[in-house]
Amino acid sequence: MKNLYFSSDEFDKNAILNYFMNELMLQENAALSVANLVRKKLKIGSKIIVVCGGGNNASDAIAAARMLEGDYECKLFFTTSNLNENCKTQLKIAKQIGVKICKNLSLDGVHCIIDGIFGSGLNKNLDEKTLQMLNLINNVDALKIAIDFPSGLEKNGRILGACFKADFTVTMGVRKLGLYSDAAKDFVGEIVCSNLGICESKFASEDSDFLLELDDLKLPNREVLNTNKGDFGHAFVVCGELSGAAKICAKAALKMGSGRVSLVNLNKQGINLDEEIMQKDSFKGADAIAVGMGLGKAKFDINEILDIPCVVDADMFYKKEILSLLHKDDAILTPHPKEFASLLNIAEFGNFSIEDVQRSRFELAREFSKRFSPVLVLKGANVIIAKNGVLYVSNLGTPSLAVAGSGDALCGILLGFLAQGFSPLDASLNGVLAHQKTALSYKANSYSFTPNDIIKGLQWL
């Protein structure tokens, strides 16, 4: 895992006050990271335009242009004449080196555009002039590098009208949480963390959120030789009106290593099951239960599962019975944004629309996890796992996973981990990574990916 922080402002201040650095030293190191990236990606002699605002983000950008001038043809374009003192200092040096300033933004023949307009300090919607400029820049075929934050993206990960579409974002000092929002995913490109002259363990505090990596995936193991199916858990899946969702969940739980998988059919009609899946008429003997997927209007006694670890999904988030599960330490909740909005309303957390949820995913997930006991797995382009106010973000999901039944397969994967004795948090972290890795490993065209491919992919993790 890598650490994620909301902001590095306090860390910058600490470096200045306690490590006897100054802002210009930090900016030199920031600029060097940008310049080094350009040298790796761009041929000598290429044309670079550096678009600058008037703050410290622009100071980093100007310093980078100065470092590159001579080997590259660098020009500065300013969106404002109101420059802070650091900016003025960096501009004075850059001009002496030979970096030119252009009065009009001309992008003809440009090979690289560096964004030093706002950084993470943006706190209001962009004006029309800036919107037009960003749309113009985004349509240019050139290497695009954002400094700290792509302009138009604010600290909470919201897009304020438009956004610079970067190939690379060089974030300064530490990785920022806002770069990993759903809205940011199409704009940040590859995220590179710059060392500002102090290693992260000295620069930042220990309290953080976390970014998941594939190396964090811990799979079930069967290293003990003297064992039997009972040692790997009995997973139960509640089947309601739409049996297909329950079947997908059950097959995923089995493939993820559950020793046994049974389906409790609440539907009056019979269903055909794979021979590996058993059918039960009660929850007796369950080590873990998945409920909600395809449930519809089917009913069961919620009290029967209160003492059993469970994965809760889909239709359960529209039922008041969900309130009985909100204080279970051994539960995992897996809503998508619409379902989460309903859950927040039922739990009297607040009246939120889908748009509200998407604008405030980090804040709502954090506060919900502080108030309620289960692990929250908030689905989206970048999945958020929240427990006790700490966020774990996985940005490894691909568009291939945007297919009906994908969430049912995820629930089965989580159920498989839970039935085998993983804690709800560990089951969630590993389950999300396993789910996403099946898509990353898929070799065929992305549009052809199905829940069955997720299930098949589990055997190759």
Short mmCIF file of N, CA, C and O in Angstrom, two decimals, residues 31-92:
data_model
loop_
_atom_site.label_atom_id
_atom_site.label_comp_id
_atom_site.label_asym_id
_atom_site.label_seq_id
_atom_site.Cartn_x
_atom_site.Cartn_y
_atom_site.Cartn_z
N ALA A 31 10.34 21.04 -9.35
CA ALA A 31 10.61 21.33 -10.76
C ALA A 31 11.54 20.30 -11.38
O ALA A 31 11.38 19.91 -12.54
N LEU A 32 12.51 19.84 -10.60
CA LEU A 32 13.46 18.85 -11.11
C LEU A 32 12.74 17.55 -11.47
O LEU A 32 13.07 16.91 -12.48
N SER A 33 11.74 17.17 -10.67
CA SER A 33 10.97 15.96 -10.98
C SER A 33 10.23 16.11 -12.31
O SER A 33 10.17 15.17 -13.11
N VAL A 34 9.67 17.29 -12.53
CA VAL A 34 8.96 17.55 -13.79
C VAL A 34 9.94 17.53 -14.96
O VAL A 34 9.69 16.90 -16.00
N ALA A 35 11.06 18.20 -14.78
CA ALA A 35 12.07 18.27 -15.85
C ALA A 35 12.61 16.88 -16.19
O ALA A 35 12.79 16.53 -17.37
N ASN A 36 12.86 16.08 -15.17
CA ASN A 36 13.37 14.72 -15.41
C ASN A 36 12.36 13.87 -16.18
O ASN A 36 12.73 13.06 -17.04
N LEU A 37 11.08 14.05 -15.86
CA LEU A 37 10.04 13.31 -16.58
C LEU A 37 10.00 13.72 -18.04
O LEU A 37 9.90 12.87 -18.94
N VAL A 38 10.11 15.02 -18.30
CA VAL A 38 10.13 15.50 -19.68
C VAL A 38 11.30 14.90 -20.45
O VAL A 38 11.16 14.43 -21.58
N ARG A 39 12.45 14.87 -19.84
CA ARG A 39 13.64 14.32 -20.51
C ARG A 39 13.48 12.84 -20.84
O ARG A 39 14.01 12.35 -21.84
N LYS A 40 12.74 12.12 -20.01
CA LYS A 40 12.51 10.70 -20.28
C LYS A 40 11.52 10.49 -21.43
O LYS A 40 11.61 9.49 -22.15
N LYS A 41 10.61 11.42 -21.60
CA LYS A 41 9.49 11.19 -22.51
C LYS A 41 9.58 11.98 -23.82
O LYS A 41 8.82 11.70 -24.75
N LEU A 42 10.48 12.96 -23.90
CA LEU A 42 10.46 13.89 -25.03
C LEU A 42 11.85 14.02 -25.66
O LEU A 42 12.85 14.09 -24.95
N LYS A 43 11.88 14.05 -26.97
CA LYS A 43 13.15 14.20 -27.68
C LYS A 43 13.75 15.58 -27.47
O LYS A 43 13.03 16.58 -27.39
N ILE A 44 15.07 15.63 -27.40
CA ILE A 44 15.78 16.91 -27.31
C ILE A 44 15.38 17.78 -28.51
O ILE A 44 15.26 17.31 -29.64
N GLY A 45 15.19 19.06 -28.26
CA GLY A 45 14.83 19.99 -29.31
C GLY A 45 13.34 20.20 -29.48
O GLY A 45 12.92 21.07 -30.25
N SER A 46 12.54 19.46 -28.76
CA SER A 46 11.08 19.59 -28.88
C SER A 46 10.61 20.92 -28.30
O SER A 46 11.27 21.54 -27.46
N LYS A 47 9.42 21.34 -28.77
CA LYS A 47 8.84 22.60 -28.30
C LYS A 47 7.92 22.35 -27.11
O LYS A 47 7.06 21.46 -27.15
N ILE A 48 8.11 23.17 -26.08
CA ILE A 48 7.33 23.03 -24.85
C ILE A 48 6.66 24.36 -24.53
O ILE A 48 7.30 25.41 -24.55
N ILE A 49 5.36 24.30 -24.24
CA ILE A 49 4.66 25.49 -23.75
C ILE A 49 4.26 25.22 -22.30
O ILE A 49 3.72 24.16 -21.98
N VAL A 50 4.59 26.14 -21.43
CA VAL A 50 4.28 26.00 -20.00
C VAL A 50 3.22 27.03 -19.67
O VAL A 50 3.45 28.24 -19.77
N VAL A 51 2.02 26.56 -19.31
CA VAL A 51 0.89 27.44 -19.03
C VAL A 51 0.85 27.69 -17.53
O VAL A 51 0.72 26.75 -16.73
N CYS A 52 0.95 28.96 -17.14
CA CYS A 52 1.16 29.32 -15.74
C CYS A 52 0.05 30.21 -15.20
O CYS A 52 -0.44 31.10 -15.90
N GLY A 53 -0.28 29.98 -13.94
CA GLY A 53 -1.09 30.93 -13.20
C GLY A 53 -0.16 31.91 -12.51
O GLY A 53 0.87 32.29 -13.07
N GLY A 54 -0.50 32.27 -11.25
CA GLY A 54 0.35 33.23 -10.56
C GLY A 54 0.81 32.79 -9.20
O GLY A 54 1.41 33.57 -8.46
N GLY A 55 0.58 31.50 -8.85
CA GLY A 55 0.92 31.01 -7.52
C GLY A 55 2.11 30.08 -7.50
O GLY A 55 2.90 30.03 -8.46
N ASN A 56 2.20 29.30 -6.43
CA ASN A 56 3.34 28.40 -6.28
C ASN A 56 3.35 27.27 -7.31
O ASN A 56 4.41 26.74 -7.64
N ASN A 57 2.17 26.90 -7.80
CA ASN A 57 2.12 25.90 -8.86
C ASN A 57 2.83 26.42 -10.11
O ASN A 57 3.58 25.69 -10.76
N ALA A 58 2.62 27.68 -10.40
CA ALA A 58 3.29 28.30 -11.53
C ALA A 58 4.80 28.43 -11.26
O ALA A 58 5.61 28.29 -12.19
N SER A 59 5.18 28.67 -10.01
CA SER A 59 6.60 28.76 -9.68
C SER A 59 7.32 27.45 -10.01
O SER A 59 8.42 27.46 -10.58
N ASP A 60 6.69 26.33 -9.65
CA ASP A 60 7.26 25.01 -10.00
C ASP A 60 7.41 24.89 -11.52
O ASP A 60 8.42 24.40 -12.03
N ALA A 61 6.38 25.34 -12.24
CA ALA A 61 6.36 25.20 -13.70
C ALA A 61 7.44 26.06 -14.35
O ALA A 61 8.14 25.63 -15.28
N ILE A 62 7.60 27.28 -13.87
CA ILE A 62 8.62 28.17 -14.43
C ILE A 62 10.01 27.61 -14.19
O ILE A 62 10.88 27.63 -15.07
N ALA A 63 10.23 27.10 -12.98
CA ALA A 63 11.54 26.52 -12.66
C ALA A 63 11.83 25.31 -13.56
O ALA A 63 12.97 25.12 -14.00
N ALA A 64 10.82 24.52 -13.84
CA ALA A 64 11.00 23.36 -14.73
C ALA A 64 11.37 23.82 -16.13
O ALA A 64 12.24 23.24 -16.79
N ALA A 65 10.72 24.89 -16.62
CA ALA A 65 11.03 25.43 -17.94
C ALA A 65 12.47 25.92 -18.00
O ALA A 65 13.19 25.70 -18.99
N ARG A 66 12.92 26.56 -16.94
CA ARG A 66 14.30 27.04 -16.88
C ARG A 66 15.30 25.89 -16.94
O ARG A 66 16.33 25.96 -17.62
N MET A 67 14.97 24.79 -16.26
CA MET A 67 15.86 23.62 -16.27
C MET A 67 15.94 22.96 -17.64
O MET A 67 16.96 22.35 -17.99
N LEU A 68 14.88 23.11 -18.41
CA LEU A 68 14.81 22.44 -19.72
C LEU A 68 15.28 23.33 -20.87
O LEU A 68 15.64 22.83 -21.94
N GLU A 69 15.25 24.63 -20.67
CA GLU A 69 15.62 25.56 -21.73
C GLU A 69 17.05 25.31 -22.21
O GLU A 69 17.97 25.11 -21.42
N GLY A 70 17.21 25.33 -23.52
CA GLY A 70 18.50 25.05 -24.14
C GLY A 70 18.47 23.69 -24.79
O GLY A 70 18.73 23.56 -25.99
N ASP A 71 18.12 22.68 -24.02
CA ASP A 71 17.90 21.36 -24.61
C ASP A 71 16.55 21.30 -25.32
O ASP A 71 16.36 20.52 -26.25
N TYR A 72 15.63 22.12 -24.86
CA TYR A 72 14.29 22.20 -25.44
C TYR A 72 13.97 23.67 -25.69
O TYR A 72 14.57 24.57 -25.09
N GLU A 73 13.00 23.91 -26.55
CA GLU A 73 12.54 25.28 -26.81
C GLU A 73 11.33 25.55 -25.92
O GLU A 73 10.23 25.08 -26.19
N CYS A 74 11.55 26.29 -24.84
CA CYS A 74 10.51 26.48 -23.82
C CYS A 74 9.93 27.89 -23.88
O CYS A 74 10.68 28.88 -23.97
N LYS A 75 8.62 27.97 -23.80
CA LYS A 75 7.92 29.25 -23.71
C LYS A 75 6.91 29.21 -22.58
O LYS A 75 6.33 28.17 -22.28
N LEU A 76 6.74 30.38 -21.96
CA LEU A 76 5.78 30.52 -20.88
C LEU A 76 4.57 31.31 -21.36
O LEU A 76 4.72 32.30 -22.08
N PHE A 77 3.39 30.87 -20.94
CA PHE A 77 2.18 31.65 -21.16
C PHE A 77 1.50 31.83 -19.82
O PHE A 77 1.24 30.87 -19.10
N PHE A 78 1.20 33.08 -19.47
CA PHE A 78 0.58 33.38 -18.17
C PHE A 78 -0.90 33.67 -18.34
O PHE A 78 -1.30 34.43 -19.24
N THR A 79 -1.71 33.10 -17.45
CA THR A 79 -3.15 33.35 -17.46
C THR A 79 -3.52 34.55 -16.60
O THR A 79 -4.66 34.98 -16.57
N THR A 80 -2.53 35.10 -15.90
CA THR A 80 -2.75 36.25 -15.03
C THR A 80 -1.46 37.06 -14.93
O THR A 80 -0.36 36.52 -15.13
N SER A 81 -1.62 38.33 -14.62
CA SER A 81 -0.45 39.18 -14.38
C SER A 81 -0.16 39.33 -12.89
O SER A 81 0.82 39.95 -12.49
N ASN A 82 -1.01 38.72 -12.07
CA ASN A 82 -0.87 38.81 -10.61
C ASN A 82 -0.04 37.64 -10.10
O ASN A 82 -0.55 36.56 -9.83
N LEU A 83 1.27 37.85 -9.99
CA LEU A 83 2.20 36.79 -9.59
C LEU A 83 2.64 36.97 -8.15
O LEU A 83 2.88 38.10 -7.70
N ASN A 84 2.76 35.84 -7.41
CA ASN A 84 3.28 35.96 -6.05
C ASN A 84 4.80 36.12 -6.10
O ASN A 84 5.43 36.04 -7.16
N GLU A 85 5.42 36.33 -4.94
CA GLU A 85 6.85 36.65 -4.90
C GLU A 85 7.70 35.47 -5.40
O GLU A 85 8.71 35.68 -6.08
N ASN A 86 7.34 34.27 -5.04
CA ASN A 86 8.09 33.11 -5.54
C ASN A 86 8.05 33.04 -7.07
O ASN A 86 9.04 32.73 -7.72
N CYS A 87 6.89 33.32 -7.59
CA CYS A 87 6.70 33.30 -9.05
C CYS A 87 7.59 34.36 -9.71
O CYS A 87 8.24 34.09 -10.73
N LYS A 88 7.60 35.53 -9.14
CA LYS A 88 8.42 36.61 -9.69
C LYS A 88 9.90 36.24 -9.65
O LYS A 88 10.64 36.51 -10.61
N THR A 89 10.32 35.63 -8.55
CA THR A 89 11.73 35.23 -8.43
C THR A 89 12.09 34.19 -9.48
O THR A 89 13.13 34.31 -10.17
N GLN A 90 11.25 33.17 -9.63
CA GLN A 90 11.52 32.12 -10.61
C GLN A 90 11.48 32.68 -12.04
O GLN A 90 12.30 32.28 -12.89
N LEU A 91 10.58 33.62 -12.30
CA LEU A 91 10.47 34.20 -13.64
C LEU A 91 11.71 35.03 -13.98
O LEU A 91 12.22 34.98 -15.11
N LYS A 92 12.22 35.76 -13.01
CA LYS A 92 13.41 36.57 -13.23
C LYS A 92 14.60 35.69 -13.64
O LYS A 92 15.34 36.01 -14.57
#
